[in-house]
Coordinates of C-alpha atoms in Angstrom, one line a residue:
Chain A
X1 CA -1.7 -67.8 -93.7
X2 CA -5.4 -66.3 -93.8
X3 CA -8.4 -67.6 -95.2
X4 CA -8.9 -68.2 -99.5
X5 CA -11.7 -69.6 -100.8
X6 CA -13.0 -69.8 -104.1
X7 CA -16.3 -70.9 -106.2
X8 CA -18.2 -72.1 -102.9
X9 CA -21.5 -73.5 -103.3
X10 CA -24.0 -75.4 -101.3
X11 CA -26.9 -76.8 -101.7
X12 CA -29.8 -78.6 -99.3
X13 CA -31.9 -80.5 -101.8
X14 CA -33.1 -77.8 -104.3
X15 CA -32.7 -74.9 -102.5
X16 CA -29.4 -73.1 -103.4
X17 CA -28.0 -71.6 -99.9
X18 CA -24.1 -70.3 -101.2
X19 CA -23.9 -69.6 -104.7
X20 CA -20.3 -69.4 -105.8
X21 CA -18.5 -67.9 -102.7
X22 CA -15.4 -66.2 -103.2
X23 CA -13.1 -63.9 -100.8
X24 CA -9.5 -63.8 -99.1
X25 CA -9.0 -62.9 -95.4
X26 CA -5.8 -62.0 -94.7
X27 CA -4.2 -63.2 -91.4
X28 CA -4.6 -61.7 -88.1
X29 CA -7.9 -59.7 -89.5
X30 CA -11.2 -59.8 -87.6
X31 CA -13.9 -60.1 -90.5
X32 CA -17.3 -59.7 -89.6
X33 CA -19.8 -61.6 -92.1
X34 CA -23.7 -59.6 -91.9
X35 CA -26.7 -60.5 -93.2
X36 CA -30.5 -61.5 -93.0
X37 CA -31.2 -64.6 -91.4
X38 CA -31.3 -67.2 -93.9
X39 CA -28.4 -65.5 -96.3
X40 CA -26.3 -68.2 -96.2
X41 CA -23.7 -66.0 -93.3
X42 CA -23.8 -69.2 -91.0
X43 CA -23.9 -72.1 -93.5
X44 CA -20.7 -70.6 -94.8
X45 CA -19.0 -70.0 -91.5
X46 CA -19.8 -73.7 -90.9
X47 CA -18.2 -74.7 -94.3
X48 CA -14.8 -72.8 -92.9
X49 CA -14.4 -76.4 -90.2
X50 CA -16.0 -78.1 -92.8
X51 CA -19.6 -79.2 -90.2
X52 CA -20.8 -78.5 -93.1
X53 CA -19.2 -79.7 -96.9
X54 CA -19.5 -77.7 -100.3
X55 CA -21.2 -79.2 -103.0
X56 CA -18.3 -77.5 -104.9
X57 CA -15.1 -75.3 -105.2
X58 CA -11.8 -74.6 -102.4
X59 CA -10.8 -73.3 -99.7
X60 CA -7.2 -72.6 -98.2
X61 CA -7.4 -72.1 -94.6
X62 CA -5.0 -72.7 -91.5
X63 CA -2.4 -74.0 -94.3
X64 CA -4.7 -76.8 -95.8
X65 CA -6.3 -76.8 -98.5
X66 CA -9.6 -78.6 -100.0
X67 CA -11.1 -79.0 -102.9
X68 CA -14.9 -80.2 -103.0
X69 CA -16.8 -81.8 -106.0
X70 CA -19.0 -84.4 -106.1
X71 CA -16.5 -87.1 -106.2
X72 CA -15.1 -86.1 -102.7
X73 CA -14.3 -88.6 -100.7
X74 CA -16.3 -88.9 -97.5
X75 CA -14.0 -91.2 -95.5
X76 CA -10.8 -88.8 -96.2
X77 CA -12.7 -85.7 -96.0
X78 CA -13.8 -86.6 -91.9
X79 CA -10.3 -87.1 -91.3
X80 CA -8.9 -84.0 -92.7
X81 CA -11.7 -82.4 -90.8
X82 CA -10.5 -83.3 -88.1
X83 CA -7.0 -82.3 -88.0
X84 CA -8.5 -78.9 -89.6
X85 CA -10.9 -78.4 -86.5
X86 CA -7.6 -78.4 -84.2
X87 CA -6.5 -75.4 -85.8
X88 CA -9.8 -73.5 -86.3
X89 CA -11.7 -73.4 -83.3
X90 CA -15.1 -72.4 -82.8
X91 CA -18.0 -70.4 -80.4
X92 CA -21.6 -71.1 -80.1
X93 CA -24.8 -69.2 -80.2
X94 CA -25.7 -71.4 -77.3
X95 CA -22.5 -71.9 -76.2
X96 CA -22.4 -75.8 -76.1
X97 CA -20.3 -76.2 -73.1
X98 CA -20.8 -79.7 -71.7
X99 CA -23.3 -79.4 -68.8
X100 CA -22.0 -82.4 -67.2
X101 CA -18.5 -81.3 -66.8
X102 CA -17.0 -78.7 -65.0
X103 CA -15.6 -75.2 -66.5
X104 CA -12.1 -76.6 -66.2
X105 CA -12.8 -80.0 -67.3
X106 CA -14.3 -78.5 -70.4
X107 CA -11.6 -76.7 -70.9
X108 CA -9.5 -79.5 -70.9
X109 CA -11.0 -82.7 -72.2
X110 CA -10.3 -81.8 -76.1
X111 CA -6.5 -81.3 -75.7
X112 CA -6.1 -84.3 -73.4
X113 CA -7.7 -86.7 -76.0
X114 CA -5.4 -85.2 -78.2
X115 CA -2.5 -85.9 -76.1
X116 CA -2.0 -82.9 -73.9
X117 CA -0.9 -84.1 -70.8
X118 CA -3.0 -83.7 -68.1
X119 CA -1.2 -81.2 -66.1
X120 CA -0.4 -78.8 -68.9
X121 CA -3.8 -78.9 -69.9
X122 CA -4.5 -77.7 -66.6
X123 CA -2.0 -74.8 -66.3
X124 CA -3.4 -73.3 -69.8
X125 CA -7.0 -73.8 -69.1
X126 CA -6.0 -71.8 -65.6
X127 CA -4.2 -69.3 -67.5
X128 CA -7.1 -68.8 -69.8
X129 CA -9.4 -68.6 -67.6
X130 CA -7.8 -65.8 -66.5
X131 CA -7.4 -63.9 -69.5
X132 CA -11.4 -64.2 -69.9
X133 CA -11.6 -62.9 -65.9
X134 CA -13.1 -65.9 -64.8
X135 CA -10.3 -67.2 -62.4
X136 CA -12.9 -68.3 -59.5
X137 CA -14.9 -70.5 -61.6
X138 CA -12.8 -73.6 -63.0
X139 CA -14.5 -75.6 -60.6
X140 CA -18.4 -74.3 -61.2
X141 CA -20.8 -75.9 -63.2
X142 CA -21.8 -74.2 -66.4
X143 CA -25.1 -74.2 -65.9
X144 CA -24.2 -71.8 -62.2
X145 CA -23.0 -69.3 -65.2
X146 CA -24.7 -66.4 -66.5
X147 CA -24.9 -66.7 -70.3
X148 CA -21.5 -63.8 -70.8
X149 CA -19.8 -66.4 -68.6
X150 CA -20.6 -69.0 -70.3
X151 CA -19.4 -67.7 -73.8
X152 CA -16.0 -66.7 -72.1
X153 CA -15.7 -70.3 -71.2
X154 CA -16.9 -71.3 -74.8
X155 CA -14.1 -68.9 -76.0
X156 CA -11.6 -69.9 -73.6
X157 CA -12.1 -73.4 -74.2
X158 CA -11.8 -73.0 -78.3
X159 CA -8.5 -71.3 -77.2
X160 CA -7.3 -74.4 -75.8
X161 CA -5.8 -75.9 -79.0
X162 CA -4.4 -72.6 -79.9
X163 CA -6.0 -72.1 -83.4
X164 CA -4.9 -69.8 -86.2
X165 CA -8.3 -69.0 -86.7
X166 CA -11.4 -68.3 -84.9
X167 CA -15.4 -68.7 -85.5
X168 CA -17.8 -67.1 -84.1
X169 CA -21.3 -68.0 -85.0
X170 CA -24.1 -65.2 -83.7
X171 CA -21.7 -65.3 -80.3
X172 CA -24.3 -62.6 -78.5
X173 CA -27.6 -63.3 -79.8
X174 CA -28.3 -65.2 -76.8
X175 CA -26.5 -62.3 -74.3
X176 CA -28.2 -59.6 -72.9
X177 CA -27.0 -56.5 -74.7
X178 CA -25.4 -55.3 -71.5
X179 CA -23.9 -58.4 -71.4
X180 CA -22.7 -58.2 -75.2
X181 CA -19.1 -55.8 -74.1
X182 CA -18.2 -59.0 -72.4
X183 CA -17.5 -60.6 -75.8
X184 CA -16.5 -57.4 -77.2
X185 CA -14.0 -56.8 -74.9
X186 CA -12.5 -60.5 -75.4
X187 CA -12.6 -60.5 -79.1
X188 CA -10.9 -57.0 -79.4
X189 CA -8.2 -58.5 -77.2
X190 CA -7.7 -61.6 -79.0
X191 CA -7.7 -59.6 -81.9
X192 CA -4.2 -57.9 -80.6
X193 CA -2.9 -61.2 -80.8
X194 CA -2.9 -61.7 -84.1
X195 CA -5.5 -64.6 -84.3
X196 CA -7.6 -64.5 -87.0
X197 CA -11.1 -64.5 -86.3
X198 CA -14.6 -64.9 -88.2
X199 CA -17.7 -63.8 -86.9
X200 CA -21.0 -64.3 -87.8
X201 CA -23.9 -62.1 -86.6
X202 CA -27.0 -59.6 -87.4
X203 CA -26.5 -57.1 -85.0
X204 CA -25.0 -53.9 -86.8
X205 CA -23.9 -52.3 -83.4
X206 CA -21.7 -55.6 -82.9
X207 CA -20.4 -55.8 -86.1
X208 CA -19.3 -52.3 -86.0
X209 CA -17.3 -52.5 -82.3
X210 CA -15.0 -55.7 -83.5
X211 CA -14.6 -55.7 -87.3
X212 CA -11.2 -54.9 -89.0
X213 CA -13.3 -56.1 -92.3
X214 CA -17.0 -57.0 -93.2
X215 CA -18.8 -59.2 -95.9
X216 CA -22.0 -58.5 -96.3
X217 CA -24.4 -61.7 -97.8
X218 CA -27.7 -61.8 -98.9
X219 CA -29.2 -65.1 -100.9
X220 CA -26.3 -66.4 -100.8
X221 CA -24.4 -64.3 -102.6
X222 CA -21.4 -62.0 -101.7
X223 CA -23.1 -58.1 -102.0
X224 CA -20.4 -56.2 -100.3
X225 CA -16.3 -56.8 -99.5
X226 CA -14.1 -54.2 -97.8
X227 CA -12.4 -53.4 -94.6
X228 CA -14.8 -52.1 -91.9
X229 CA -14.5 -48.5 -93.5
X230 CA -17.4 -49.8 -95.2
X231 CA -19.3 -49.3 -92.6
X232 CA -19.2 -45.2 -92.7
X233 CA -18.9 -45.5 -96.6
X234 CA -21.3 -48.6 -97.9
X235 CA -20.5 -49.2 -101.7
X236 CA -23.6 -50.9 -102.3
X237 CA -27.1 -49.6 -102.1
X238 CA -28.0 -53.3 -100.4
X239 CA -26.0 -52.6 -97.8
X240 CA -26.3 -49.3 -97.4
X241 CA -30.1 -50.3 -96.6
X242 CA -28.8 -52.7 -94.2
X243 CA -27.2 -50.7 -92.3
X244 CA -30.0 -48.2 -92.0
X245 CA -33.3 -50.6 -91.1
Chain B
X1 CA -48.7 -115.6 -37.5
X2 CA -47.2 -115.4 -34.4
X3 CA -44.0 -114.2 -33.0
X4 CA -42.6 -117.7 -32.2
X5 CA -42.9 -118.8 -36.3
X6 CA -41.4 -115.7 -37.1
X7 CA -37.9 -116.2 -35.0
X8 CA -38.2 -119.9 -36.4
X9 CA -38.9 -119.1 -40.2
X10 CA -36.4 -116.2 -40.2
X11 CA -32.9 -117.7 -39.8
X12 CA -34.1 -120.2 -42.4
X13 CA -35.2 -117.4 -45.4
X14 CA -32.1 -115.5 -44.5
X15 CA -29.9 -118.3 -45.4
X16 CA -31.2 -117.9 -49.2
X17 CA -30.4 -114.3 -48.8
X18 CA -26.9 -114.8 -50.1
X19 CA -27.7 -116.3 -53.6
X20 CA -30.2 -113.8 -54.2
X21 CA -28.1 -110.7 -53.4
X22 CA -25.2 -112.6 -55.7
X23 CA -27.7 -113.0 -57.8
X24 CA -28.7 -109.8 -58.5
X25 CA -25.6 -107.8 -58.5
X26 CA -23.8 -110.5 -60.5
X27 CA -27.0 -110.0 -63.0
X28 CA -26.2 -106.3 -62.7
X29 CA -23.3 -106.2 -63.6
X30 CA -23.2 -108.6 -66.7
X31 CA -26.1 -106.6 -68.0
X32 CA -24.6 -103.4 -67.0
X33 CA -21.0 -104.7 -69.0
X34 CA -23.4 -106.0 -71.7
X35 CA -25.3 -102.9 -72.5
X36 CA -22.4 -100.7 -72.7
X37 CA -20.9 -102.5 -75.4
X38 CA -24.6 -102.6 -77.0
X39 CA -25.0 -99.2 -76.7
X40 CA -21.9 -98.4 -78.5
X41 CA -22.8 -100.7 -81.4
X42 CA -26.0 -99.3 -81.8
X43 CA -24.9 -95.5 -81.3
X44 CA -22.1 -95.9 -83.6
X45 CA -24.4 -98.2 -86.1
X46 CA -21.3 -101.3 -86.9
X47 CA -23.7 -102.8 -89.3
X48 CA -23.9 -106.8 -88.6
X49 CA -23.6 -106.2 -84.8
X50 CA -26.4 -103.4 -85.4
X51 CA -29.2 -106.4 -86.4
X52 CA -28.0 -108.5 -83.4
X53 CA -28.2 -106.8 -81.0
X54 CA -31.9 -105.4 -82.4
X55 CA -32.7 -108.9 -82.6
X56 CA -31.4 -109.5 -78.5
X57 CA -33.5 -106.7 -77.5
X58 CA -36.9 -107.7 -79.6
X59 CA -36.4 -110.9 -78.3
X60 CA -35.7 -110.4 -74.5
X61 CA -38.2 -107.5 -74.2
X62 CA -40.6 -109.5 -75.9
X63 CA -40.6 -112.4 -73.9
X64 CA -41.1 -113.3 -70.2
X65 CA -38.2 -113.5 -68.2
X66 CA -39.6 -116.8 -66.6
X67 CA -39.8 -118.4 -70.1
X68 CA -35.7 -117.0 -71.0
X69 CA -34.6 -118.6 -67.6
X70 CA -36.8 -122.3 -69.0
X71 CA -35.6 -122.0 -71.9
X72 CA -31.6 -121.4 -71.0
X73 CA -31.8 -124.2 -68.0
X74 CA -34.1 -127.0 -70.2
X75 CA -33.2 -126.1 -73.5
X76 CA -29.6 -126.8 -74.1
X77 CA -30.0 -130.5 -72.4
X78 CA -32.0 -131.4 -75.8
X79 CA -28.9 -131.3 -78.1
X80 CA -26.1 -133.9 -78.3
X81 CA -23.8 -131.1 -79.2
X82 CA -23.9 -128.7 -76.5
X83 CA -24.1 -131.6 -73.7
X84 CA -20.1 -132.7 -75.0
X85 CA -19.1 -129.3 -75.2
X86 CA -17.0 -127.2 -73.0
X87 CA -19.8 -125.0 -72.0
X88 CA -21.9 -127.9 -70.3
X89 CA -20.4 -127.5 -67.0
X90 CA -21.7 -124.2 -67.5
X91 CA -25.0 -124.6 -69.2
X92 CA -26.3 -127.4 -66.7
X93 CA -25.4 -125.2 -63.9
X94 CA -28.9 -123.3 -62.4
X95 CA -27.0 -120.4 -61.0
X96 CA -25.4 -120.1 -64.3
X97 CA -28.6 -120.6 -66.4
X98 CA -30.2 -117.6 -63.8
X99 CA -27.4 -115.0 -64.1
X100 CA -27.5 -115.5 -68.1
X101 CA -30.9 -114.8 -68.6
X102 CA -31.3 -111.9 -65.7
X103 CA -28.0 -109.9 -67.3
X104 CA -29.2 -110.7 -70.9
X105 CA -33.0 -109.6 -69.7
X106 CA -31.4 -106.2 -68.0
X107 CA -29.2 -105.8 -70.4
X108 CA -31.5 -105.7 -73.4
X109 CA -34.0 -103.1 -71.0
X110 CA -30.5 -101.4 -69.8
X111 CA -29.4 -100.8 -73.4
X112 CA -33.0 -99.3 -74.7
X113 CA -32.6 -96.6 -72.0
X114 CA -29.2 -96.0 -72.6
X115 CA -29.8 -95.9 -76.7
X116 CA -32.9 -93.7 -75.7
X117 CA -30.2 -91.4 -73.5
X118 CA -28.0 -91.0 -75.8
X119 CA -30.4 -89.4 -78.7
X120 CA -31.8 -87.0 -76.1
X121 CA -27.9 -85.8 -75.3
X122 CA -28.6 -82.3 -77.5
X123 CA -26.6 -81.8 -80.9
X124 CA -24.7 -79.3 -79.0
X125 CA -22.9 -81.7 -77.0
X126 CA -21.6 -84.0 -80.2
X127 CA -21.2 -80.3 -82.5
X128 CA -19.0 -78.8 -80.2
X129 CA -16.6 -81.8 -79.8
X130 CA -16.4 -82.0 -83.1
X131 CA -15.6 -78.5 -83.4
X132 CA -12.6 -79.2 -81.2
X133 CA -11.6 -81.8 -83.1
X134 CA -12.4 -85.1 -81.4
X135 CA -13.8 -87.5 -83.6
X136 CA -17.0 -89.2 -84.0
X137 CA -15.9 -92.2 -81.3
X138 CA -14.2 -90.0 -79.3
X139 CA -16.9 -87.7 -78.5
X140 CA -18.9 -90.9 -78.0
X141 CA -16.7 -92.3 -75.5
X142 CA -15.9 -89.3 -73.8
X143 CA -18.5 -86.9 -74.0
X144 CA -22.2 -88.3 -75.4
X145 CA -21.6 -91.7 -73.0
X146 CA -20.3 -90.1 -69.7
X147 CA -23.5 -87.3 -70.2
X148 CA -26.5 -90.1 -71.1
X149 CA -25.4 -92.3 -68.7
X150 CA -26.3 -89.6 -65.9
X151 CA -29.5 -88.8 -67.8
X152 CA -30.4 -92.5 -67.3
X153 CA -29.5 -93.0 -63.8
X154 CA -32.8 -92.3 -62.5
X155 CA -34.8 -95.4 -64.9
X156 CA -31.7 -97.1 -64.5
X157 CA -32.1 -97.7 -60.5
X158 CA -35.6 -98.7 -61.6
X159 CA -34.3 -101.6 -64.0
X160 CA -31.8 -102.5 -60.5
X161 CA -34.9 -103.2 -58.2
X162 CA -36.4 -104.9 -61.4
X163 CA -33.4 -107.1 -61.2
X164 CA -33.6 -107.7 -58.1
X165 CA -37.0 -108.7 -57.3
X166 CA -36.6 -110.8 -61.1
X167 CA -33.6 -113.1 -59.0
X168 CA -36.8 -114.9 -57.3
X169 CA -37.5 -116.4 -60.7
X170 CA -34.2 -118.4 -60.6
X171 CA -36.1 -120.2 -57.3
X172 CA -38.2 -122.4 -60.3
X173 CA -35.0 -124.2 -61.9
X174 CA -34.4 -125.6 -58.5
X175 CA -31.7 -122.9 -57.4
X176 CA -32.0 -122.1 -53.4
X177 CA -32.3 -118.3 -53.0
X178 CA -34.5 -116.4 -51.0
X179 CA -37.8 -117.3 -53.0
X180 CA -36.3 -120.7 -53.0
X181 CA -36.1 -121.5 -49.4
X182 CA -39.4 -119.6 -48.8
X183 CA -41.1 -122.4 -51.1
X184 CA -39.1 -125.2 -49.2
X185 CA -40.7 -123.8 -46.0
X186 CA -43.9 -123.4 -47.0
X187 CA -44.1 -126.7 -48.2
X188 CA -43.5 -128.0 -45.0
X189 CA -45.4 -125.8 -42.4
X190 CA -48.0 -125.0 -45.1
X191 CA -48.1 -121.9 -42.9
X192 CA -47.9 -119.7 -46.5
X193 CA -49.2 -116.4 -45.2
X194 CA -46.4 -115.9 -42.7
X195 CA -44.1 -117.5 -44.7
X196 CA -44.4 -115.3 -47.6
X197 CA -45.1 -112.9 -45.9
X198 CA -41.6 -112.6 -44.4
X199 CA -40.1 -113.3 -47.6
X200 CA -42.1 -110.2 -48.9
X201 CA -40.7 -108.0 -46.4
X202 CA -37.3 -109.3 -46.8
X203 CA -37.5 -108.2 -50.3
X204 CA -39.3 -104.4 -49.4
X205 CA -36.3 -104.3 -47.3
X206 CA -34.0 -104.7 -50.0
X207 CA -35.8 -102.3 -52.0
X208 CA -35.9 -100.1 -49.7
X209 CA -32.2 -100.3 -48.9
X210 CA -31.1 -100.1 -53.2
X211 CA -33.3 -97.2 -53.8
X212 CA -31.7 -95.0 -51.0
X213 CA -27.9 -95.7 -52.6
X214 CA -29.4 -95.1 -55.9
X215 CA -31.3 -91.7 -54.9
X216 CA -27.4 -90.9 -53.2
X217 CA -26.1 -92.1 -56.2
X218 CA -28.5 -89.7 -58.4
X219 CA -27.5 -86.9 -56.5
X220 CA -24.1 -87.3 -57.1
X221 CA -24.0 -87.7 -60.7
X222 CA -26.9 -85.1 -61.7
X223 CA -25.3 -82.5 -59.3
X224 CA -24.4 -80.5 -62.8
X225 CA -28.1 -80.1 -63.3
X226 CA -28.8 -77.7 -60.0

C-alpha cells in the first residue's frame, strides 16, 4: 500500500507547474523529492493530501484512489480529502503548531474532533512526546520552543492519527544546521517503523542522510527516479549537476 | 461644590447605578452572543445571511447610537401591526428598546473586529488543521475562533467601556439609570457642575474598575504570546 500516481498535472493560470507526473513508492520507503525552488517538488507534495488538486490524472495513495479532470466534483473531492488527510499526515516549513495552545493540546485537538477520547488522546500524545524526547514540555507554549523543538512537536502531532504516510515539506529549512540531526534522527527512526514518508527539500546533505529513494524535479518534470544509490551514481547529467553546485 | 451636596447627591446617583451596570453587561452580552454567530456567517460566507449581516453592520456603524435607541423606542409605536403583536410588551418597554440597540450597536463594532481577527489568524493555523484532517468548520470552531478571539481581546475591552459609557444614552427615552437620575437632580438643584460632576466620576470609576479585569483578562488569554 505505497504511493501510485500517474499523468499528474497542474496548472496556476498559464503557467504549467507539474507536467504529467508519474512514479510509484513502495510502502515503508523514505523518498526524498530534490529540486530548484520553483520545480514543482512542493506543489506535488501538496497534491499527495490533495491542499492542492490536479488539473488532471490519479493517484493511489493510503488505499484510496482519485482521479482528477476537469469535471471533478468540488463538493465530493473536500470530503474525500478529508478522510485522506487522516491517513497522510503532514510537517511544516514553519511548523504551524497553534500558538495559542499548548504542546499537548496540539497534540491532541485533531484526534479528539475526530472522536478520540479525551484521555487516550492524552496517553499517545504523552507517549509521543516521548519518542521525540520532549517529555518535559506538553505543558509549554510553542512559541517557549526552539525551532528543532518545534518540528518534533509538528512531527509528533502528525503522528497522532497514526498515518500510513508522511509529508515532509522543506522540514529544516527554517533549522539551524546544527539543529537539522534533530529531524534526522526522528525521521530515520520513524523510518524503522515502516511508515512511509515523503520529503521535500533542497539541501543535498539532508537528502542524502534519510533517503531510501530520491526523485529528482526540475520544471516540473520528473529528470531522475531510483533508490538513493543515485546519489553516488546520478544517471542523468541534470542531476549529476545538481548534486555538484 | 461643597462636601454637604456631595453626601446628599450621592445616595441619589447611586440608586441609578444598578440599571446602568444591567445595562451594560446585559448589552454585552447580547452583542457578544450576537457577533459570534455573525462572525461565523461572515467567516464561513452562508450567502443570504452574508448580505444581512453586511447590511446590520453598515447600518449600525453608520449611524449614531442615539438615533438607533429613537428609532427602536419611537418607531415601532407608528404601526398598527407591531402595537397588537406579541412583541409590544417588549417593544414599548425603554429598558428593552436600550439593551436592543446597545447589543445590536456592539455587536455590529464587536463583529468587524472579530471578522478583522480572524483574517489576521496566519494561513498556517487553517493549513495545518486541514492537514490533520478537520474540516473547514471545524478548524473554524475550534482552532481560527478560539485563536482571533485572543487577538481581539485587547479592542474588544475597548468596545466594553464604549458600552458602557453608551448605557447613559438609554437616560433620553425616559429609562432611570445613572445619567438618568443625574438629569432628575439637576433639574431640581440646578446645581449642574457638582451634579455631573459626580456622575462623571462615577462613570471614571467604572472605567477604571472594567479596564483592570480586562488588562487581567488580557494577560490570561495572550499568555501564549510571551
Amino acid at each position: 500500500m505505497g504511493i501510485v500516481v500517474q499523468g499528474l498535472s497542474k496548472a496556476f493560470g498559464s503557467t504549467t507547474v507539474l507536467k504529467d507526473i508519474s512514479f510509484s513508492i513502495p510502502k515503508g520507503e523514505t523518498t526524498v523529492l530534490l529540486g530548484a525552488s520553483g520545480a514543482g517538488k512542493s506543489t506535488l507534495m501538496r497534491m499527495l493530501n490533495l491542499l492542492e488538486t490536479p488539473d488532471a490524472g490519479t493517484m493511489n495513495i493510503a488505499g484510496m484512489n482519485f482521479s482528477f479532470s476537469e469535471k471533478t466534483d468540488e463538493k465530493q473531492l473536500n470530503k474525500q480529502a478529508t478522510s485522506l488527510r487522516r491517513k497522510v499526515g503532514m510537517v511544516f516549513q514553519q511548523y504551524n503548531l497553534w500558538p495559542h495552545m499548548t504542546v499537548l493540546q496540539n497534540l491532541i485537538e485533531a484526534p479528539i474532533v475526530q472522536g478520540t477520547p479525551k484521555q487516550d488522546a492524552i496517553t499517545r500524545a504523552r507517549e509521543l512526546l516521548d519518542r521525540v524526547g520532549l517529555t518535559e514540555k506538553a505543558e509549554a507554549w510553542p512559541s517557549s520552543l526552539s525551532g528543532g523543538q518545534q518540528q518534533r512537536v509538528a512531527i509528533a502531532r502528525a503522528l497522532m492519527l497514526s498515518p500510513d504516510v508522511l509529508l515532509f515539506d522543506e522540514p529544516t529549512a527554517a533549522l539551524d544546521p546544527a539543529i537539522t540531526n534533530q529531524v534526522v534522527e526522528v525521521i530515520k527512526e520513524l523510518s524503522q517503523s515502516g511508515i512511509t514518508q515523503v520529503v521535500v527539500t533542497h539541501e543535498v546533505e539532508f537528502a542524502r542522510k534519510i533517503a531510501s529513494r530520491v526523485i529528482y524535479l526540475e520544471d516540473g518534470e520528473i529528470v531522475e527516479d531510483g533508490s538513493a544509490e543515485h546519489f553516488k551514481n546520478p544517471q542523468t547529467a541534470e542531476f549529476k549537476a545538481y548534486l555538484e553546485h | 461644590m461643597n462636601l454637604e451636596a456631595i453626601m446628599d447627591y450621592m445616595p441619589q446617583l447611586l440608586k441609578g447605578l444598578e440599571t446602568t451596570l444591567e445595562l451594560t453587561f446585559a448589552s454585552l452580552f447580547s452583542g457578544l452572543a450576537l457577533a459570534v454567530v455573525f462572525t461565523l456567517i461572515l467567516s464561513l460566507r452562508f450567502k443570504p445571511l452574508e448580505w444581512l449581516v453586511k447590511a446590520q453592520i453598515l447600518l449600525f456603524t453608520g449611524t449614531p447610537l442615539l438615533v438607533q435607541i429613537f428609532l427602536i423606542y419611537y418607531g415601532p409605536a407608528q404601526f398598527k401591526g407591531l402595537q397588537d403583536s406579541f412583541l409590544w410588551p417588549l417593544l414599548s418597554e425603554p429598558w428593552f428598546c436600550a439593551l436592543l440597540a446597545l447589543a445590536l450597536n456592539s455587536a455590529a463594532y464587536s463583529t468587524q473586529l472579530f471578522k478583522g481577527a480572524v483574517d489576521a489568524v496566519p494561513a498556517g493555523d487553517w493549513e495545518a488543521a486541514l492537514a490533520l484532517g478537520m474540516n473547514k468548520r471545524q478548524t473554524l470552531i475550534r482552532i481560527v475562533l478560539p485563536h482571533a478571539f485572543r487577538r481581539a481581546l485587547p479592542a474588544y475591552g475597548n468596545e466594553m467601556i464604549l458600552v458602557m459609557k453608551g448605557t447613559s444614552l438609554a437616560s433620553t427615552i425616559t429609562l432611570m439609570d445613572l445619567m438618568g437620575y443625574a438629569d432628575r437632580l439637576n433639574a431640581r438643584t440646578y446645581d449642574t457642575l457638582t451634579v455631573f460632576t459626580l456622575a462623571g466620576v462615577i462613570y471614571l470609576t467604572m472605567t477604571g474598575i472594567m479596564t483592570l479585569v480586562i488588562r487581567i483578562m488580557e494577560r490570561r488569554a495572550l499568555a501564549f504570546s510571551n
